[in-house]
Amino acid sequence: MVVYNETTNPALTGARGLCPRCQEGHLFFGFLTLAPECEACGLDYSFADPADGPAFFSMSIVAFPALAFALWLQLGFNPPYWVHVVTTLPLTVGACVLLLRPLKGWLVCSQYFHKAQEGSIDREFHAQQAERRGGTEEL
């Protein structure tokens, strides 16, 4: 039986782009594409589905500093709008893109660490609750 050095810190392991099971293999194949499996321990990454989480967190983290910069630039110097297009827009987009990979790695490693899986209805639990209430509710 092989013993792996599983992560105890999914945020750090994911930000570094390492496998959550062995912390030796790579999580990504390219910039944002998840590898099919770990090349070191063979962990299948098909369990991972970060969906739009990384983009949401990235935009949320970058929005406040980008707005502060745009306001400082506008109120301090009163430049024409094209200056914002040349400065604020690229800084905002660039910061969002730079955060995507570490955030996606964090979410994938967190899914492994917390053994996340697709939700399901616990019919037995709900039937017991209905009996306690004195009814026979259908699910």
mmCIF file with all atom_site columns, C-alpha atoms in Angstrom:
data_model
loop_
_atom_site.group_PDB
_atom_site.id
_atom_site.type_symbol
_atom_site.label_atom_id
_atom_site.label_alt_id
_atom_site.label_comp_id
_atom_site.label_asym_id
_atom_site.label_entity_id
_atom_site.label_seq_id
_atom_site.pdbx_PDB_ins_code
_atom_site.Cartn_x
_atom_site.Cartn_y
_atom_site.Cartn_z
_atom_site.occupancy
_atom_site.B_iso_or_equiv
_atom_site.pdbx_formal_charge
_atom_site.auth_seq_id
_atom_site.auth_comp_id
_atom_site.auth_asym_id
_atom_site.auth_atom_id
_atom_site.pdbx_PDB_model_num
ATOM 1   C CA . MET A 1 1   ? 0.000   0.000  0.000   1.00 0.00 ? 1   MET A CA 1
ATOM 2   C CA . VAL A 1 2   ? 1.343   3.389  -1.025  1.00 0.00 ? 2   VAL A CA 1
ATOM 3   C CA . VAL A 1 3   ? 1.144   6.193  1.525   1.00 0.00 ? 3   VAL A CA 1
ATOM 4   C CA . TYR A 1 4   ? 0.752   9.678  0.079   1.00 0.00 ? 4   TYR A CA 1
ATOM 5   C CA . ASN A 1 5   ? 1.637   13.027 1.587   1.00 0.00 ? 5   ASN A CA 1
ATOM 6   C CA . GLU A 1 6   ? -1.886  14.460 1.282   1.00 0.00 ? 6   GLU A CA 1
ATOM 7   C CA . THR A 1 7   ? -2.293  18.186 1.641   1.00 0.00 ? 7   THR A CA 1
ATOM 8   C CA . THR A 1 8   ? -3.287  19.741 4.936   1.00 0.00 ? 8   THR A CA 1
ATOM 9   C CA . ASN A 1 9   ? -3.426  23.213 3.387   1.00 0.00 ? 9   ASN A CA 1
ATOM 10  C CA . PRO A 1 10  ? -5.482  23.132 0.165   1.00 0.00 ? 10  PRO A CA 1
ATOM 11  C CA . ALA A 1 11  ? -5.077  26.884 -0.405  1.00 0.00 ? 11  ALA A CA 1
ATOM 12  C CA . LEU A 1 12  ? -1.274  26.717 -0.511  1.00 0.00 ? 12  LEU A CA 1
ATOM 13  C CA . THR A 1 13  ? -1.137  23.449 -2.452  1.00 0.00 ? 13  THR A CA 1
ATOM 14  C CA . GLY A 1 14  ? -3.684  24.713 -4.993  1.00 0.00 ? 14  GLY A CA 1
ATOM 15  C CA . ALA A 1 15  ? -2.008  28.101 -5.390  1.00 0.00 ? 15  ALA A CA 1
ATOM 16  C CA . ARG A 1 16  ? 1.232   26.291 -6.181  1.00 0.00 ? 16  ARG A CA 1
ATOM 17  C CA . GLY A 1 17  ? -0.621  24.117 -8.714  1.00 0.00 ? 17  GLY A CA 1
ATOM 18  C CA . LEU A 1 18  ? 0.322   20.809 -7.111  1.00 0.00 ? 18  LEU A CA 1
ATOM 19  C CA . CYS A 1 19  ? -1.590  17.564 -6.765  1.00 0.00 ? 19  CYS A CA 1
ATOM 20  C CA . PRO A 1 20  ? -3.638  17.495 -3.545  1.00 0.00 ? 20  PRO A CA 1
ATOM 21  C CA . ARG A 1 21  ? -2.826  13.828 -2.891  1.00 0.00 ? 21  ARG A CA 1
ATOM 22  C CA . CYS A 1 22  ? 0.948   13.630 -3.353  1.00 0.00 ? 22  CYS A CA 1
ATOM 23  C CA . GLN A 1 23  ? 1.947   17.321 -3.648  1.00 0.00 ? 23  GLN A CA 1
ATOM 24  C CA . GLU A 1 24  ? 4.489   16.345 -6.295  1.00 0.00 ? 24  GLU A CA 1
ATOM 25  C CA . GLY A 1 25  ? 2.574   16.192 -9.580  1.00 0.00 ? 25  GLY A CA 1
ATOM 26  C CA . HIS A 1 26  ? 1.094   19.111 -11.422 1.00 0.00 ? 26  HIS A CA 1
ATOM 27  C CA . LEU A 1 27  ? -2.557  20.095 -11.339 1.00 0.00 ? 27  LEU A CA 1
ATOM 28  C CA . PHE A 1 28  ? -2.595  21.985 -14.628 1.00 0.00 ? 28  PHE A CA 1
ATOM 29  C CA . PHE A 1 29  ? -1.892  21.164 -18.241 1.00 0.00 ? 29  PHE A CA 1
ATOM 30  C CA . GLY A 1 30  ? -1.412  24.642 -19.670 1.00 0.00 ? 30  GLY A CA 1
ATOM 31  C CA . PHE A 1 31  ? -2.447  27.874 -17.992 1.00 0.00 ? 31  PHE A CA 1
ATOM 32  C CA . LEU A 1 32  ? -5.973  27.032 -16.826 1.00 0.00 ? 32  LEU A CA 1
ATOM 33  C CA . THR A 1 33  ? -6.673  23.551 -18.193 1.00 0.00 ? 33  THR A CA 1
ATOM 34  C CA . LEU A 1 34  ? -6.749  20.841 -15.545 1.00 0.00 ? 34  LEU A CA 1
ATOM 35  C CA . ALA A 1 35  ? -4.564  17.868 -16.310 1.00 0.00 ? 35  ALA A CA 1
ATOM 36  C CA . PRO A 1 36  ? -6.495  14.602 -16.710 1.00 0.00 ? 36  PRO A CA 1
ATOM 37  C CA . GLU A 1 37  ? -4.515  13.032 -13.860 1.00 0.00 ? 37  GLU A CA 1
ATOM 38  C CA . CYS A 1 38  ? -1.444  13.518 -11.696 1.00 0.00 ? 38  CYS A CA 1
ATOM 39  C CA . GLU A 1 39  ? 1.713   12.371 -13.443 1.00 0.00 ? 39  GLU A CA 1
ATOM 40  C CA . ALA A 1 40  ? 3.296   11.380 -10.110 1.00 0.00 ? 40  ALA A CA 1
ATOM 41  C CA . CYS A 1 41  ? 0.580   9.450  -8.236  1.00 0.00 ? 41  CYS A CA 1
ATOM 42  C CA . GLY A 1 42  ? -2.067  8.937  -10.927 1.00 0.00 ? 42  GLY A CA 1
ATOM 43  C CA . LEU A 1 43  ? -4.916  10.748 -9.102  1.00 0.00 ? 43  LEU A CA 1
ATOM 44  C CA . ASP A 1 44  ? -7.774  11.220 -11.558 1.00 0.00 ? 44  ASP A CA 1
ATOM 45  C CA . TYR A 1 45  ? -8.827  14.889 -11.546 1.00 0.00 ? 45  TYR A CA 1
ATOM 46  C CA . SER A 1 46  ? -12.257 14.191 -13.018 1.00 0.00 ? 46  SER A CA 1
ATOM 47  C CA . PHE A 1 47  ? -13.764 14.738 -9.539  1.00 0.00 ? 47  PHE A CA 1
ATOM 48  C CA . ALA A 1 48  ? -12.929 18.440 -9.781  1.00 0.00 ? 48  ALA A CA 1
ATOM 49  C CA . ASP A 1 49  ? -15.445 20.966 -11.000 1.00 0.00 ? 49  ASP A CA 1
ATOM 50  C CA . PRO A 1 50  ? -14.568 24.500 -9.897  1.00 0.00 ? 50  PRO A CA 1
ATOM 51  C CA . ALA A 1 51  ? -17.098 25.913 -12.435 1.00 0.00 ? 51  ALA A CA 1
ATOM 52  C CA . ASP A 1 52  ? -17.216 29.727 -12.325 1.00 0.00 ? 52  ASP A CA 1
ATOM 53  C CA . GLY A 1 53  ? -15.877 29.988 -8.783  1.00 0.00 ? 53  GLY A CA 1
ATOM 54  C CA . PRO A 1 54  ? -12.369 31.150 -9.713  1.00 0.00 ? 54  PRO A CA 1
ATOM 55  C CA . ALA A 1 55  ? -13.688 33.866 -12.029 1.00 0.00 ? 55  ALA A CA 1
ATOM 56  C CA . PHE A 1 56  ? -16.169 35.090 -9.400  1.00 0.00 ? 56  PHE A CA 1
ATOM 57  C CA . PHE A 1 57  ? -13.542 35.272 -6.655  1.00 0.00 ? 57  PHE A CA 1
ATOM 58  C CA . SER A 1 58  ? -11.018 36.877 -8.992  1.00 0.00 ? 58  SER A CA 1
ATOM 59  C CA . MET A 1 59  ? -13.418 39.607 -10.080 1.00 0.00 ? 59  MET A CA 1
ATOM 60  C CA . SER A 1 60  ? -14.572 40.170 -6.503  1.00 0.00 ? 60  SER A CA 1
ATOM 61  C CA . ILE A 1 61  ? -11.019 40.524 -5.191  1.00 0.00 ? 61  ILE A CA 1
ATOM 62  C CA . VAL A 1 62  ? -9.879  42.844 -7.984  1.00 0.00 ? 62  VAL A CA 1
ATOM 63  C CA . ALA A 1 63  ? -12.997 45.042 -8.175  1.00 0.00 ? 63  ALA A CA 1
ATOM 64  C CA . PHE A 1 64  ? -12.358 47.206 -5.103  1.00 0.00 ? 64  PHE A CA 1
ATOM 65  C CA . PRO A 1 65  ? -8.693  48.075 -5.801  1.00 0.00 ? 65  PRO A CA 1
ATOM 66  C CA . ALA A 1 66  ? -9.503  48.679 -9.495  1.00 0.00 ? 66  ALA A CA 1
ATOM 67  C CA . LEU A 1 67  ? -12.323 51.037 -8.563  1.00 0.00 ? 67  LEU A CA 1
ATOM 68  C CA . ALA A 1 68  ? -10.095 52.817 -6.038  1.00 0.00 ? 68  ALA A CA 1
ATOM 69  C CA . PHE A 1 69  ? -7.405  53.272 -8.707  1.00 0.00 ? 69  PHE A CA 1
ATOM 70  C CA . ALA A 1 70  ? -9.912  54.547 -11.271 1.00 0.00 ? 70  ALA A CA 1
ATOM 71  C CA . LEU A 1 71  ? -11.384 57.021 -8.773  1.00 0.00 ? 71  LEU A CA 1
ATOM 72  C CA . TRP A 1 72  ? -7.947  58.226 -7.684  1.00 0.00 ? 72  TRP A CA 1
ATOM 73  C CA . LEU A 1 73  ? -6.944  58.713 -11.312 1.00 0.00 ? 73  LEU A CA 1
ATOM 74  C CA . GLN A 1 74  ? -10.172 60.509 -12.214 1.00 0.00 ? 74  GLN A CA 1
ATOM 75  C CA . LEU A 1 75  ? -10.408 62.750 -9.159  1.00 0.00 ? 75  LEU A CA 1
ATOM 76  C CA . GLY A 1 76  ? -6.693  63.472 -8.924  1.00 0.00 ? 76  GLY A CA 1
ATOM 77  C CA . PHE A 1 77  ? -5.902  64.192 -12.552 1.00 0.00 ? 77  PHE A CA 1
ATOM 78  C CA . ASN A 1 78  ? -9.268  64.423 -14.377 1.00 0.00 ? 78  ASN A CA 1
ATOM 79  C CA . PRO A 1 79  ? -7.921  62.686 -17.486 1.00 0.00 ? 79  PRO A CA 1
ATOM 80  C CA . PRO A 1 80  ? -9.951  61.988 -20.626 1.00 0.00 ? 80  PRO A CA 1
ATOM 81  C CA . TYR A 1 81  ? -11.787 58.652 -20.708 1.00 0.00 ? 81  TYR A CA 1
ATOM 82  C CA . TRP A 1 82  ? -9.316  57.053 -23.116 1.00 0.00 ? 82  TRP A CA 1
ATOM 83  C CA . VAL A 1 83  ? -6.689  57.206 -20.340 1.00 0.00 ? 83  VAL A CA 1
ATOM 84  C CA . HIS A 1 84  ? -8.867  54.869 -18.260 1.00 0.00 ? 84  HIS A CA 1
ATOM 85  C CA . VAL A 1 85  ? -9.163  52.522 -21.248 1.00 0.00 ? 85  VAL A CA 1
ATOM 86  C CA . VAL A 1 86  ? -5.372  52.454 -21.541 1.00 0.00 ? 86  VAL A CA 1
ATOM 87  C CA . THR A 1 87  ? -4.593  52.166 -17.813 1.00 0.00 ? 87  THR A CA 1
ATOM 88  C CA . THR A 1 88  ? -7.465  50.957 -15.625 1.00 0.00 ? 88  THR A CA 1
ATOM 89  C CA . LEU A 1 89  ? -8.917  48.399 -18.024 1.00 0.00 ? 89  LEU A CA 1
ATOM 90  C CA . PRO A 1 90  ? -5.650  46.497 -18.695 1.00 0.00 ? 90  PRO A CA 1
ATOM 91  C CA . LEU A 1 91  ? -4.719  46.554 -15.000 1.00 0.00 ? 91  LEU A CA 1
ATOM 92  C CA . THR A 1 92  ? -8.117  45.180 -14.018 1.00 0.00 ? 92  THR A CA 1
ATOM 93  C CA . VAL A 1 93  ? -8.176  42.456 -16.669 1.00 0.00 ? 93  VAL A CA 1
ATOM 94  C CA . GLY A 1 94  ? -4.533  41.524 -16.029 1.00 0.00 ? 94  GLY A CA 1
ATOM 95  C CA . ALA A 1 95  ? -5.031  41.232 -12.281 1.00 0.00 ? 95  ALA A CA 1
ATOM 96  C CA . CYS A 1 96  ? -8.131  39.061 -12.783 1.00 0.00 ? 96  CYS A CA 1
ATOM 97  C CA . VAL A 1 97  ? -6.295  36.734 -15.169 1.00 0.00 ? 97  VAL A CA 1
ATOM 98  C CA . LEU A 1 98  ? -3.278  36.430 -12.853 1.00 0.00 ? 98  LEU A CA 1
ATOM 99  C CA . LEU A 1 99  ? -5.520  35.348 -9.972  1.00 0.00 ? 99  LEU A CA 1
ATOM 100 C CA . LEU A 1 100 ? -7.447  32.715 -11.957 1.00 0.00 ? 100 LEU A CA 1
ATOM 101 C CA . ARG A 1 101 ? -4.867  29.928 -11.815 1.00 0.00 ? 101 ARG A CA 1
ATOM 102 C CA . PRO A 1 102 ? -4.118  30.015 -8.065  1.00 0.00 ? 102 PRO A CA 1
ATOM 103 C CA . LEU A 1 103 ? -7.812  30.356 -7.237  1.00 0.00 ? 103 LEU A CA 1
ATOM 104 C CA . LYS A 1 104 ? -8.763  27.461 -9.514  1.00 0.00 ? 104 LYS A CA 1
ATOM 105 C CA . GLY A 1 105 ? -6.031  25.319 -7.945  1.00 0.00 ? 105 GLY A CA 1
ATOM 106 C CA . TRP A 1 106 ? -7.277  26.235 -4.465  1.00 0.00 ? 106 TRP A CA 1
ATOM 107 C CA . LEU A 1 107 ? -10.863 25.267 -5.311  1.00 0.00 ? 107 LEU A CA 1
ATOM 108 C CA . VAL A 1 108 ? -9.829  21.935 -6.868  1.00 0.00 ? 108 VAL A CA 1
ATOM 109 C CA . CYS A 1 109 ? -7.605  21.065 -3.902  1.00 0.00 ? 109 CYS A CA 1
ATOM 110 C CA . SER A 1 110 ? -10.383 22.084 -1.504  1.00 0.00 ? 110 SER A CA 1
ATOM 111 C CA . GLN A 1 111 ? -12.794 19.757 -3.287  1.00 0.00 ? 111 GLN A CA 1
ATOM 112 C CA . TYR A 1 112 ? -10.340 16.892 -2.819  1.00 0.00 ? 112 TYR A CA 1
ATOM 113 C CA . PHE A 1 113 ? -9.519  17.843 0.778   1.00 0.00 ? 113 PHE A CA 1
ATOM 114 C CA . HIS A 1 114 ? -13.175 18.071 1.836   1.00 0.00 ? 114 HIS A CA 1
ATOM 115 C CA . LYS A 1 115 ? -14.184 15.058 -0.299  1.00 0.00 ? 115 LYS A CA 1
ATOM 116 C CA . ALA A 1 116 ? -16.803 17.146 -2.106  1.00 0.00 ? 116 ALA A CA 1
ATOM 117 C CA . GLN A 1 117 ? -19.278 15.343 -4.287  1.00 0.00 ? 117 GLN A CA 1
ATOM 118 C CA . GLU A 1 118 ? -22.473 16.050 -6.124  1.00 0.00 ? 118 GLU A CA 1
ATOM 119 C CA . GLY A 1 119 ? -25.390 16.740 -3.806  1.00 0.00 ? 119 GLY A CA 1
ATOM 120 C CA . SER A 1 120 ? -28.163 14.202 -3.371  1.00 0.00 ? 120 SER A CA 1
ATOM 121 C CA . ILE A 1 121 ? -31.422 13.929 -1.489  1.00 0.00 ? 121 ILE A CA 1
ATOM 122 C CA . ASP A 1 122 ? -31.338 11.791 1.635   1.00 0.00 ? 122 ASP A CA 1
ATOM 123 C CA . ARG A 1 123 ? -34.769 10.226 1.245   1.00 0.00 ? 123 ARG A CA 1
ATOM 124 C CA . GLU A 1 124 ? -34.481 8.144  4.413   1.00 0.00 ? 124 GLU A CA 1
ATOM 125 C CA . PHE A 1 125 ? -33.756 11.218 6.544   1.00 0.00 ? 125 PHE A CA 1
ATOM 126 C CA . HIS A 1 126 ? -36.669 13.143 5.062   1.00 0.00 ? 126 HIS A CA 1
ATOM 127 C CA . ALA A 1 127 ? -39.029 10.180 5.580   1.00 0.00 ? 127 ALA A CA 1
ATOM 128 C CA . GLN A 1 128 ? -38.023 10.020 9.258   1.00 0.00 ? 128 GLN A CA 1
ATOM 129 C CA . GLN A 1 129 ? -38.620 13.753 9.634   1.00 0.00 ? 129 GLN A CA 1
ATOM 130 C CA . ALA A 1 130 ? -42.061 13.419 8.043   1.00 0.00 ? 130 ALA A CA 1
ATOM 131 C CA . GLU A 1 131 ? -42.947 10.581 10.436  1.00 0.00 ? 131 GLU A CA 1
ATOM 132 C CA . ARG A 1 132 ? -41.887 12.704 13.403  1.00 0.00 ? 132 ARG A CA 1
ATOM 133 C CA . ARG A 1 133 ? -44.185 15.476 12.281  1.00 0.00 ? 133 ARG A CA 1
ATOM 134 C CA . GLY A 1 134 ? -46.994 12.959 12.023  1.00 0.00 ? 134 GLY A CA 1
ATOM 135 C CA . GLY A 1 135 ? -47.435 13.154 8.264   1.00 0.00 ? 135 GLY A CA 1
ATOM 136 C CA . THR A 1 136 ? -46.494 11.094 5.267   1.00 0.00 ? 136 THR A CA 1
ATOM 137 C CA . GLU A 1 137 ? -45.083 13.719 2.945   1.00 0.00 ? 137 GLU A CA 1
ATOM 138 C CA . GLU A 1 138 ? -43.907 12.651 -0.500  1.00 0.00 ? 138 GLU A CA 1
ATOM 139 C CA . LEU A 1 139 ? -40.534 13.711 -1.893  1.00 0.00 ? 139 LEU A CA 1
#
